[in-house]
Short mmCIF file of C-alpha atoms in Angstrom, two decimals:
data_model
loop_
_atom_site.label_atom_id
_atom_site.label_comp_id
_atom_site.label_asym_id
_atom_site.label_seq_id
_atom_site.Cartn_x
_atom_site.Cartn_y
_atom_site.Cartn_z
CA MET Z 1 7.30 -24.50 -9.31
CA THR Z 2 8.32 -21.18 -10.77
CA GLN Z 3 8.96 -17.88 -9.12
CA PRO Z 4 5.76 -16.22 -7.84
CA ASP Z 5 5.98 -13.25 -10.21
CA GLU Z 6 2.76 -13.59 -12.18
CA SER Z 7 0.90 -10.38 -12.97
CA LEU Z 8 -2.72 -10.12 -13.98
CA SER Z 9 -4.63 -6.98 -14.73
CA PRO Z 10 -8.32 -7.32 -15.56
CA SER Z 11 -8.53 -4.25 -17.77
CA ALA Z 12 -6.32 -3.08 -20.59
CA SER Z 13 -4.31 0.06 -20.12
CA SER Z 14 -2.85 0.61 -23.56
CA ALA Z 15 -3.88 2.87 -26.37
CA SER Z 16 -4.92 -0.10 -28.45
CA SER Z 17 -7.63 -1.11 -25.98
CA ALA Z 18 -9.57 2.13 -25.72
CA SER Z 19 -13.28 1.66 -25.49
CA SER Z 20 -15.06 2.10 -28.81
CA SER Z 21 -18.00 3.70 -26.99
CA GLU Z 22 -16.00 6.90 -26.50
CA PRO Z 23 -16.41 9.20 -29.50
CA ASP Z 24 -12.86 10.58 -29.30
CA ALA Z 25 -11.14 7.24 -28.57
CA GLN Z 26 -8.14 6.56 -30.80
CA LEU Z 27 -8.14 2.89 -31.79
CA VAL Z 28 -5.03 1.12 -33.05
CA SER Z 29 -5.61 -1.99 -35.13
CA LEU Z 30 -3.03 -4.78 -34.95
CA ARG Z 31 -3.58 -7.13 -37.88
CA THR Z 32 -0.37 -9.12 -38.39
CA ALA Z 33 1.96 -11.20 -36.26
CA ALA Z 34 4.66 -8.56 -36.72
CA GLU Z 35 2.41 -5.83 -35.31
CA LEU Z 36 1.45 -8.03 -32.35
CA ALA Z 37 5.12 -8.74 -31.62
CA ASP Z 38 6.06 -5.07 -31.83
CA ALA Z 39 3.17 -4.06 -29.54
CA LEU Z 40 4.11 -6.32 -26.61
CA PRO Z 41 6.37 -3.84 -24.73
CA TYR Z 42 3.70 -1.14 -24.97
CA LEU Z 43 0.97 -3.49 -23.78
CA MET Z 44 3.02 -4.56 -20.75
CA GLY Z 45 4.94 -1.37 -20.00
CA PHE Z 46 8.29 -3.19 -20.38
CA GLN Z 47 9.93 -5.81 -22.56
CA PRO Z 48 9.31 -9.20 -20.92
CA THR Z 49 12.26 -11.57 -20.61
CA ASP Z 50 12.14 -15.28 -19.75
CA SER Z 51 8.37 -14.94 -19.63
CA ILE Z 52 5.06 -16.47 -20.61
CA VAL Z 53 2.58 -13.71 -21.49
CA LEU Z 54 -1.14 -14.26 -22.12
CA LEU Z 55 -3.34 -11.44 -23.42
CA ALA Z 56 -7.13 -11.81 -23.40
CA LEU Z 57 -9.17 -10.62 -26.39
CA HIS Z 58 -12.82 -9.56 -26.18
CA GLY Z 59 -15.54 -9.05 -28.76
CA ALA Z 60 -15.60 -9.42 -32.51
CA ARG Z 61 -12.85 -6.83 -32.94
CA GLY Z 62 -10.49 -8.47 -30.45
CA ARG Z 63 -10.20 -5.69 -27.88
CA PHE Z 64 -7.35 -6.32 -25.46
CA GLY Z 65 -8.35 -7.05 -21.87
CA GLY Z 66 -6.66 -8.95 -19.05
CA ARG Z 67 -3.00 -9.84 -19.28
CA LEU Z 68 -0.89 -12.29 -17.34
CA ARG Z 69 2.87 -12.88 -17.11
CA LEU Z 70 4.83 -15.69 -15.50
CA GLY Z 71 8.46 -16.73 -15.61
CA ILE Z 72 9.10 -19.74 -17.85
CA PRO Z 73 9.61 -22.80 -15.62
CA ALA Z 74 13.10 -24.26 -15.95
CA ASN Z 75 11.75 -27.76 -15.27
CA THR Z 76 9.87 -29.02 -18.32
CA ASP Z 77 7.89 -31.45 -16.13
CA GLU Z 78 6.02 -28.43 -14.73
CA TRP Z 79 4.89 -27.10 -18.10
CA ALA Z 80 1.60 -28.99 -18.26
CA ASP Z 81 0.47 -27.98 -14.75
CA VAL Z 82 1.59 -24.39 -15.21
CA SER Z 83 -0.29 -24.18 -18.52
CA ASP Z 84 -3.53 -25.32 -16.90
CA GLN Z 85 -3.11 -22.85 -14.00
CA LEU Z 86 -2.36 -19.89 -16.25
CA ALA Z 87 -5.26 -20.52 -18.62
CA GLU Z 88 -7.71 -20.98 -15.75
CA THR Z 89 -6.42 -17.91 -13.90
CA LEU Z 90 -6.77 -15.60 -16.90
CA VAL Z 91 -10.20 -16.83 -17.95
CA THR Z 92 -11.56 -16.85 -14.40
CA SER Z 93 -10.28 -13.36 -13.60
CA CYS Z 94 -11.62 -11.83 -16.82
CA THR Z 95 -14.99 -13.49 -16.25
CA ARG Z 96 -15.16 -12.27 -12.67
CA HIS Z 97 -14.47 -8.73 -13.82
CA GLY Z 98 -17.24 -8.70 -16.39
CA THR Z 99 -16.49 -10.47 -19.67
CA ARG Z 100 -15.27 -13.93 -20.53
CA PRO Z 101 -12.47 -13.69 -23.12
CA ASP Z 102 -13.26 -14.70 -26.70
CA GLY Z 103 -9.64 -15.47 -27.55
CA ILE Z 104 -6.05 -15.28 -26.33
CA VAL Z 105 -2.72 -14.13 -27.77
CA LEU Z 106 0.26 -16.07 -26.42
CA TYR Z 107 3.88 -14.89 -26.20
CA LEU Z 108 6.98 -16.83 -25.15
CA CYS Z 109 9.97 -14.55 -24.55
CA GLN Z 110 13.39 -16.07 -23.89
CA GLU Z 111 16.92 -15.49 -25.16
CA PRO Z 112 18.98 -18.46 -26.43
CA ARG Z 113 21.00 -20.34 -23.85
CA ALA Z 114 24.77 -20.64 -24.01
CA GLY Z 115 25.74 -22.51 -27.18
CA GLU Z 116 22.16 -22.43 -28.49
CA THR Z 117 20.83 -20.63 -31.56
CA ALA Z 118 17.58 -18.69 -31.60
CA VAL Z 119 15.98 -21.31 -33.87
CA GLN Z 120 16.93 -24.03 -31.37
CA ALA Z 121 15.42 -21.97 -28.53
CA VAL Z 122 12.16 -21.65 -30.47
CA GLU Z 123 11.98 -25.41 -31.02
CA ARG Z 124 12.83 -26.10 -27.38
CA LEU Z 125 9.87 -23.96 -26.30
CA ARG Z 126 7.44 -25.36 -28.86
CA PRO Z 127 6.05 -28.05 -26.46
CA LEU Z 128 5.29 -25.30 -23.92
CA ALA Z 129 3.41 -23.31 -26.54
CA GLN Z 130 1.42 -26.39 -27.50
CA SER Z 131 0.64 -27.15 -23.86
CA LEU Z 132 -0.70 -23.62 -23.35
CA ARG Z 133 -2.82 -23.80 -26.50
CA VAL Z 134 -4.35 -27.09 -25.38
CA ALA Z 135 -5.04 -25.74 -21.86
CA CYS Z 136 -6.85 -22.71 -23.29
CA GLY Z 137 -8.76 -24.93 -25.71
CA ARG Z 138 -10.09 -27.04 -22.84
CA LEU Z 139 -11.71 -23.87 -21.51
CA GLU Z 140 -13.18 -23.18 -24.95
CA VAL Z 141 -11.04 -20.08 -25.45
CA PRO Z 142 -8.95 -20.39 -28.62
CA VAL Z 143 -5.40 -19.09 -28.97
CA TYR Z 144 -5.51 -16.86 -32.04
CA GLU Z 145 -1.75 -16.39 -32.22
CA ALA Z 146 1.27 -17.88 -30.41
CA LEU Z 147 4.55 -16.04 -30.86
CA CYS Z 148 8.08 -16.68 -29.66
CA LEU Z 149 10.40 -13.67 -29.26
CA SER Z 150 14.13 -14.39 -29.07
CA ASP Z 151 17.35 -12.68 -30.14
CA GLY Z 152 15.63 -9.71 -31.76
CA ARG Z 153 13.33 -11.86 -33.92
CA PHE Z 154 9.92 -13.47 -33.67
CA TRP Z 155 8.37 -16.75 -34.83
CA SER Z 156 4.76 -17.87 -35.07
CA TYR Z 157 3.73 -21.27 -33.75
CA CYS Z 158 0.37 -20.97 -35.54
CA CYS Z 159 1.37 -20.01 -39.09
CA PRO Z 160 3.03 -22.72 -41.22
CA ASP Z 161 3.51 -20.46 -44.25
CA GLU Z 162 7.20 -19.64 -44.60
CA ARG Z 163 6.43 -16.82 -47.03
CA CYS Z 164 5.24 -14.66 -44.11
CA CYS Z 165 6.78 -16.60 -41.21
CA PRO Z 166 10.19 -17.91 -42.34
CA ALA Z 167 12.00 -20.61 -40.39
CA GLU Z 168 14.86 -18.26 -39.51
CA GLY Z 169 12.42 -15.80 -37.94
CA THR Z 170 11.40 -12.24 -38.72
CA PRO Z 171 13.35 -9.27 -37.32
CA LEU Z 172 11.48 -7.09 -34.86
CA ALA Z 173 10.92 -3.47 -35.88
CA LEU Z 174 13.24 -0.83 -34.49
CA PRO Z 175 11.90 0.68 -31.26
CA GLY Z 176 9.75 3.74 -31.81
CA THR Z 177 9.15 3.19 -35.53
CA THR Z 178 5.77 1.45 -35.50
CA VAL Z 179 2.20 2.75 -35.42
CA MET Z 180 1.81 1.27 -31.96
CA ALA Z 181 4.89 3.18 -30.76
CA ALA Z 182 3.45 6.45 -32.05
CA ALA Z 183 0.08 5.79 -30.44
CA ALA Z 184 1.71 4.86 -27.14
CA THR Z 185 3.80 8.02 -27.15
CA TYR Z 186 0.70 10.10 -27.85
CA ALA Z 187 -1.13 8.35 -24.99
CA GLY Z 188 1.77 8.90 -22.57
CA ILE Z 189 2.61 5.19 -22.22
CA GLN Z 190 6.20 4.69 -21.09
CA VAL Z 191 8.31 1.59 -21.77
CA ARG Z 192 10.96 0.98 -19.07
CA GLY Z 193 13.24 -1.34 -21.04
CA SER Z 194 13.47 -5.02 -20.31
CA LEU Z 195 12.15 -6.85 -17.29
CA ARG Z 196 15.73 -7.87 -16.52
CA ASP Z 197 16.73 -4.20 -16.30
CA MET Z 198 13.85 -3.44 -13.93
CA GLU Z 199 14.72 -6.37 -11.67
CA ALA Z 200 18.37 -5.30 -11.62
CA ARG Z 201 17.41 -2.16 -9.70
CA TYR Z 202 16.58 -4.39 -6.72
CA ALA Z 203 19.49 -6.84 -7.04
CA PRO Z 204 21.67 -7.09 -3.89
CA PHE Z 205 25.26 -5.91 -3.74
CA THR Z 206 28.11 -8.20 -4.73
CA GLY Z 207 31.85 -8.19 -4.13
CA ALA Z 208 33.54 -6.02 -1.54
CA ARG Z 209 30.43 -3.91 -0.93
CA ALA Z 210 28.49 -7.06 -0.04
CA VAL Z 211 31.12 -8.09 2.51
CA GLU Z 212 31.03 -4.65 4.12
CA GLN Z 213 27.24 -4.68 4.27
CA GLU Z 214 27.11 -8.19 5.73
CA THR Z 215 29.46 -7.12 8.53
CA ALA Z 216 27.22 -4.15 9.27
CA PHE Z 217 24.22 -6.47 9.45
CA HIS Z 218 25.98 -8.75 11.95
CA GLU Z 219 26.88 -5.82 14.20
CA ALA Z 220 23.43 -4.24 13.99
CA ALA Z 221 21.72 -7.55 14.72
CA ALA Z 222 23.87 -8.07 17.84
CA ASP Z 223 22.70 -4.67 19.08
CA LEU Z 224 19.05 -4.61 17.98
CA ILE Z 225 17.76 -8.16 18.44
CA PRO Z 226 18.22 -8.23 22.25
CA ARG Z 227 16.63 -4.77 22.53
CA ILE Z 228 13.64 -5.79 20.42
CA LEU Z 229 13.05 -8.75 22.74
CA ILE Z 230 12.99 -6.51 25.82
CA ARG Z 231 9.58 -4.97 26.42
CA GLY Z 232 10.96 -1.67 27.61
CA GLU Z 233 13.28 -1.31 24.61
CA SER Z 234 11.22 -2.48 21.64
CA GLU Z 235 9.25 0.74 21.31
CA THR Z 236 12.49 2.69 21.53
CA VAL Z 237 13.90 0.66 18.63
CA ARG Z 238 10.72 1.36 16.67
CA ARG Z 239 10.97 5.11 17.24
CA GLU Z 240 14.66 5.12 16.36
CA THR Z 241 14.04 3.20 13.14
CA LEU Z 242 11.32 5.57 11.96
CA ALA Z 243 13.41 8.60 12.90
CA LEU Z 244 16.37 7.21 10.95
CA ILE Z 245 14.16 6.58 7.91
CA GLY Z 246 13.03 10.19 8.15
CA LEU Z 247 16.63 11.42 8.15
CA VAL Z 248 17.49 9.27 5.14
CA ARG Z 249 14.35 10.44 3.35
CA ASP Z 250 15.32 14.09 3.84
CA ARG Z 251 18.82 13.38 2.60
CA PHE Z 252 17.51 11.72 -0.57
CA GLN Z 253 15.08 14.58 -1.12
CA GLU Z 254 17.95 17.08 -1.06
CA THR Z 255 19.74 15.09 -3.79
CA PRO Z 256 17.74 14.91 -7.04
CA ALA Z 257 17.75 11.60 -8.89
CA ALA Z 258 19.97 11.34 -11.97
CA PRO Z 259 18.22 10.81 -15.32
CA ALA Z 260 20.09 7.59 -16.20
CA ARG Z 261 19.06 4.51 -14.24
CA GLN Z 262 22.52 3.21 -13.35
CA GLU Z 263 23.82 6.66 -12.43
CA ALA Z 264 20.71 7.33 -10.32
CA ASP Z 265 21.07 4.08 -8.37
CA ALA Z 266 24.79 4.63 -7.82
CA ARG Z 267 24.11 8.14 -6.48
CA ASP Z 268 21.42 6.82 -4.14
CA ASP Z 269 23.72 4.06 -2.87
CA ALA Z 270 26.29 6.72 -1.90
CA LEU Z 271 23.71 8.46 0.29
CA LEU Z 272 23.27 5.45 2.57
CA SER Z 273 25.88 4.02 4.93
CA PRO Z 274 26.08 0.27 5.68
CA ASP Z 275 25.25 0.89 9.37
CA GLU Z 276 22.15 2.92 8.50
CA ALA Z 277 20.95 0.37 5.95
CA ALA Z 278 21.37 -2.54 8.36
CA THR Z 279 19.61 -0.70 11.20
CA ILE Z 280 16.63 0.25 9.02
CA VAL Z 281 16.23 -3.14 7.35
CA LEU Z 282 16.33 -4.98 10.68
CA GLY Z 283 13.91 -2.47 12.18
CA LEU Z 284 11.47 -3.01 9.30
CA GLN Z 285 11.13 -6.66 10.28
CA ASP Z 286 8.79 -5.38 13.00
CA ARG Z 287 5.27 -5.33 11.54
CA VAL Z 288 4.18 -2.12 13.27
CA THR Z 289 7.30 -0.26 12.14
CA ARG Z 290 6.83 -1.46 8.58
CA ASP Z 291 3.17 -0.45 8.51
CA GLN Z 292 3.94 3.03 9.83
CA ALA Z 293 6.64 3.41 7.18
CA ALA Z 294 4.02 2.50 4.55
CA GLU Z 295 2.24 5.78 5.35
CA TRP Z 296 4.84 7.63 3.24
CA MET Z 297 3.06 6.70 0.01
CA GLU Z 298 1.79 9.93 -1.54
CA GLY Z 299 2.65 13.54 -2.26
CA PRO Z 300 6.19 14.81 -2.90
CA THR Z 301 7.55 12.24 -0.46
CA ALA Z 302 6.42 9.19 -2.47
CA PRO Z 303 8.99 9.29 -5.34
CA VAL Z 304 11.75 9.89 -2.80
CA MET Z 305 10.64 6.94 -0.68
CA LEU Z 306 10.62 4.70 -3.77
CA ARG Z 307 14.32 5.51 -4.21
CA VAL Z 308 14.95 4.82 -0.51
CA TRP Z 309 13.23 1.43 -0.57
CA ARG Z 310 15.12 0.44 -3.74
CA ALA Z 311 18.43 1.37 -2.14
CA LEU Z 312 17.60 -0.60 1.02
CA ALA Z 313 16.60 -3.66 -1.02
CA ARG Z 314 20.01 -3.62 -2.73
CA ARG Z 315 21.64 -3.79 0.73
CA CYS Z 316 19.98 -7.11 1.64
CA VAL Z 317 22.94 -9.32 0.86
CA THR Z 318 23.35 -12.98 1.75
CA PRO Z 319 22.59 -14.26 4.40
CA TYR Z 320 20.03 -11.47 4.92
CA GLY Z 321 18.28 -11.93 1.59
CA GLU Z 322 14.91 -12.73 3.15
CA HIS Z 323 14.93 -9.37 4.91
CA ALA Z 324 14.57 -7.71 1.50
CA ALA Z 325 10.89 -8.69 1.47
CA ALA Z 326 10.02 -5.65 3.64
CA PRO Z 327 11.69 -2.87 1.60
CA LEU Z 328 10.70 -4.57 -1.67
CA THR Z 329 7.05 -4.70 -0.64
CA LEU Z 330 7.17 -1.07 0.46
CA ALA Z 331 8.69 -0.15 -2.91
CA GLY Z 332 5.88 -1.99 -4.68
CA TRP Z 333 3.27 -0.28 -2.52
CA VAL Z 334 4.64 3.20 -3.26
CA ALA Z 335 4.92 2.45 -6.99
CA TRP Z 336 1.34 1.14 -7.06
CA SER Z 337 0.12 4.15 -5.11
CA LEU Z 338 1.81 6.38 -7.71
CA GLY Z 339 0.03 4.53 -10.54
CA ASP Z 340 3.16 2.73 -11.76
CA HIS Z 341 1.76 -0.78 -12.09
CA PRO Z 342 4.71 -2.38 -13.98
CA GLU Z 343 7.18 -1.22 -11.32
CA ALA Z 344 4.82 -2.34 -8.56
CA ARG Z 345 4.42 -5.84 -9.98
CA VAL Z 346 8.17 -6.24 -10.41
CA ALA Z 347 8.81 -5.16 -6.81
CA PHE Z 348 6.07 -7.43 -5.42
CA GLY Z 349 7.39 -10.33 -7.47
CA GLN Z 350 10.90 -9.78 -6.15
CA ALA Z 351 9.57 -9.59 -2.59
CA LEU Z 352 7.82 -12.94 -2.98
CA HIS Z 353 10.96 -14.37 -4.53
CA ALA Z 354 12.90 -13.28 -1.42
CA ASP Z 355 10.24 -14.70 0.93
CA PRO Z 356 7.32 -16.60 -0.68
CA ASP Z 357 5.43 -16.62 2.64
CA TYR Z 358 5.55 -12.85 3.21
CA LEU Z 359 1.85 -12.11 3.67
CA PHE Z 360 2.11 -8.35 3.27
CA ALA Z 361 3.54 -8.83 -0.24
CA GLN Z 362 0.98 -11.52 -1.07
CA LEU Z 363 -1.95 -9.29 -0.15
CA LEU Z 364 -0.71 -6.21 -2.01
CA HIS Z 365 0.38 -8.22 -5.04
CA ARG Z 366 -3.02 -9.80 -5.38
CA ALA Z 367 -4.82 -6.48 -4.87
CA CYS Z 368 -2.67 -4.83 -7.54
CA ASN Z 369 -3.18 -7.68 -9.99
CA GLU Z 370 -6.93 -7.70 -9.42
CA GLY Z 371 -7.23 -4.02 -10.30
CA MET Z 372 -8.10 -2.79 -6.81
CA ASP Z 373 -8.01 0.98 -6.30
CA PRO Z 374 -5.05 1.79 -4.00
CA GLU Z 375 -6.96 4.79 -2.63
CA LEU Z 376 -8.88 2.39 -0.38
CA LEU Z 377 -5.65 1.34 1.30
CA ARG Z 378 -4.30 4.88 1.37
CA ARG Z 379 -7.44 6.00 3.18
CA CYS Z 380 -7.00 3.30 5.81
CA LEU Z 381 -3.36 4.29 6.37
CA ARG Z 382 -4.29 7.97 6.69
CA GLN Z 383 -6.96 7.18 9.28
CA GLU Z 384 -4.63 4.89 11.20
CA GLY Z 385 -1.90 7.53 11.23
CA ALA Z 386 -4.28 10.20 12.48
CA ALA Z 387 -5.59 7.90 15.22
CA ARG Z 388 -2.08 7.00 16.32
CA LYS Z 389 -1.04 10.66 16.55
CA ALA Z 390 -4.14 11.38 18.64
CA ARG Z 391 -3.27 8.53 21.02
CA GLU Z 392 0.32 9.73 21.32
CA ALA Z 393 -0.86 13.26 22.06
CA ALA Z 394 -3.19 11.96 24.78
CA ARG Z 395 -0.40 9.92 26.36
CA THR Z 396 2.07 12.77 26.51
CA ALA Z 397 -0.42 15.38 27.79
CA THR Z 398 0.31 16.43 31.41
CA PRO Z 399 -2.77 17.24 33.53
CA ALA Z 400 -2.77 20.73 35.03
CA LEU Z 401 -2.66 20.85 38.82
CA ALA Z 402 -5.74 22.36 40.50
CA ALA Z 403 -5.27 25.88 41.88
CA PRO Z 404 -5.25 26.06 45.67
CA ASP Z 405 -8.46 27.17 47.31
CA THR Z 406 -8.12 30.87 48.17
CA CYS Z 407 -11.42 31.17 50.02
CA PRO Z 408 -11.12 31.57 53.79
CA VAL Z 409 -11.86 28.44 55.75
CA THR Z 410 -13.44 28.63 59.18
CA ALA Z 411 -12.06 26.09 61.59
CA PRO Z 412 -14.74 23.99 63.23
CA ALA Z 413 -15.31 24.26 66.98
CA PRO Z 414 -13.55 21.60 69.01
CA ALA Z 415 -15.69 18.63 69.80
CA PRO Z 416 -16.81 18.02 73.38
CA ARG Z 417 -14.83 15.45 75.31
CA ALA Z 418 -17.84 13.24 75.66
CA ALA Z 419 -18.28 13.07 71.91
CA ALA Z 420 -17.70 9.83 70.10
CA PRO Z 421 -14.24 9.39 68.61
CA GLU Z 422 -13.84 10.62 64.99
CA ALA Z 423 -14.17 7.93 62.34
CA PRO Z 424 -11.03 7.21 60.33
CA ALA Z 425 -10.75 9.24 57.10
CA ALA Z 426 -11.58 7.54 53.81
CA ASP Z 427 -8.75 6.64 51.43
CA GLY Z 428 -7.71 9.64 49.34
CA PRO Z 429 -5.42 12.64 49.32
CA PRO Z 430 -5.14 14.87 52.36
CA ALA Z 431 -7.28 18.00 52.48
CA GLY Z 432 -6.05 20.84 50.33
CA VAL Z 433 -3.93 18.60 48.05
CA PRO Z 434 -5.34 17.95 44.53
CA GLU Z 435 -5.90 14.34 43.63
CA GLN Z 436 -3.53 12.98 40.96
CA LEU Z 437 -5.35 12.21 37.71
CA ALA Z 438 -4.92 8.69 36.38
CA LEU Z 439 -3.21 8.60 32.98
CA PRO Z 440 -3.64 5.65 30.62
CA ASP Z 441 -0.92 3.06 30.71
CA PRO Z 442 1.03 3.24 27.43
CA ALA Z 443 1.62 -0.48 27.47
CA ALA Z 444 -2.11 -1.16 27.70
CA ASP Z 445 -2.94 0.43 24.34
CA PRO Z 446 -0.76 -1.16 21.67
CA THR Z 447 -0.85 0.51 18.25
CA PRO Z 448 -2.88 -1.65 15.88
CA ALA Z 449 -1.58 -2.53 12.41
CA PRO Z 450 -3.04 -0.80 9.33
CA ALA Z 451 -5.80 -2.48 7.37
CA PRO Z 452 -3.71 -4.47 4.82
CA THR Z 453 -2.21 -6.60 7.61
CA ALA Z 454 -4.67 -6.14 10.48
CA ASP Z 455 -5.54 -9.82 10.61
CA VAL Z 456 -2.05 -11.11 9.86
CA PRO Z 457 -0.19 -12.32 12.96
CA PRO Z 458 3.46 -11.29 13.39
CA GLN Z 459 5.88 -13.73 11.87
CA GLY Z 460 9.02 -12.96 13.80
CA ALA Z 461 10.32 -10.19 16.02
CA LEU Z 462 8.23 -9.08 18.95
CA ALA Z 463 6.68 -5.62 19.13
CA SER Z 464 5.65 -3.78 22.30
CA THR Z 465 4.70 -0.21 23.04
CA ALA Z 466 6.94 1.06 25.82
CA PRO Z 467 7.83 4.73 25.30
CA GLY Z 468 11.22 5.81 24.09
CA GLY Z 469 13.06 8.39 22.05
CA PRO Z 470 15.04 8.25 18.83
CA ARG Z 471 18.78 8.36 18.61
CA ARG Z 472 20.37 10.80 16.24
CA PRO Z 473 22.51 8.87 13.76
CA SER Z 474 24.44 10.32 10.90
CA GLY Z 475 25.51 8.98 7.51
CA PRO Z 476 28.63 8.19 5.53
CA ALA Z 477 31.37 10.69 4.91
CA GLY Z 478 31.61 12.27 1.52
CA ALA Z 479 30.44 15.18 -0.53
CA ASN Z 480 27.18 13.45 -1.41
CA GLY Z 481 26.29 12.11 2.01
CA PRO Z 482 26.26 13.05 5.69
CA ALA Z 483 29.44 13.26 7.69
CA GLY Z 484 30.37 10.42 9.95
CA LYS Z 485 28.78 7.02 10.56
CA ALA Z 486 25.75 6.17 12.61
CA ALA Z 487 26.50 5.86 16.28
CA THR Z 488 25.30 2.42 17.26
CA ARG Z 489 25.33 0.81 20.68
CA ARG Z 490 27.12 -2.49 20.92
CA ARG Z 491 25.44 -5.12 23.08
CA VAL Z 492 25.94 -8.79 23.49
CA GLY Z 493 23.46 -10.73 21.41
CA GLN Z 494 23.12 -13.55 18.95
CA ARG Z 495 25.36 -12.67 16.01
CA GLY Z 496 23.50 -12.71 12.76
CA ALA Z 497 20.13 -13.39 14.37
CA ARG Z 498 17.16 -12.42 12.23
CA GLY Z 499 13.57 -11.54 12.88
CA ARG Z 500 11.25 -11.22 9.91
CA ARG Z 501 7.71 -10.44 9.06
#
């Protein structure tokens, strides 16, 4: 099957789908195939690449509703099954959220392969377009238009008239020159470029940097994995990981992001040493550590943490690619919490590509696609953080010793010799010494996971709650980063061992 990167949103978010019930709503009418093709990046928030896109239409005027995107399967034998799944998913979701769609607009976006012309690419994808049209027709939802976008042109699979839809295709309008572009700008809708560009921000290192990072992972794993498996050390590792993330966060916050994407990512990469990246990524494989890190999802910290999670995802080189699921999911969570749905869906999709069984990514991806309000999850994380701090304060509180009794005590008269012998004293402290108060055992009150993964069992490394303190690492040398490398302890352990959530 294809990569699990589908995205479905039950309600439109573009200027062209404003409700007609609002008196001041600005409606944009898209009447031709050219206008539909030009509007796609504004409807999605980015230019899809190698994608199937389905847009639901509602009512007599064709108001845009739910939208769904999926990577085009490389295996043509999967096209029929994928078509049925996509059509059913879109129709079912729209119906569950209020209105069954009255029609669908279909897009196929793919650049020509090596040695292939755009016209040949369109013809190669024609069976997929037909399969999707048939699947939608079975559900009694017609496909009003089916377009193929390739090499800067578009073709219609529904219009046979070459006077408006020539065989060589029709050039797409220049970006920013259409009515839809003007309406999107007025509405504050931002287009991020192509999907390929957005995914590149999470792509792992290659070349010499990848070799250096892989070595750092091996060394960090030899040190951390044995400590995580020891009950008395696992909580120490957790505290050290969160403290290190806090140091990196502060460092990123002191360095503003560059305006250009490539320059910004290169600057962020220079702020993180290989040792720090390996230590944090391995520490995030612990579910409790990851869930506590998810609490940095709002306020001035949130945009900074999105940069941190992106930078950590780029450090997950082979053979530690599956470990990227944790920082990728955290990046998607922060982006979703900030209202950036396109970025969130890309990050969640990349997380599920790294580890299709990563339940944290599955849950958040589905919640985002179903239009759930992230404030519900933020509220749970806030409450969990407050409860954890209260527990930690109670554990570290030292009971005050009772003040000695200053009142004079009269000694009792000696007992007569014939008196019965004194009964043995009951168990307890001697007279005049205050009894020691019993403190709760830290190991008997493990910190529960936040709501999104409360019922999800750990999938890898163990987590315990023995107390410990953070180490104080430092970062890479250079004008843009901290001086020196992180001081790591070297212990004997399985080289390259991995624990994941």
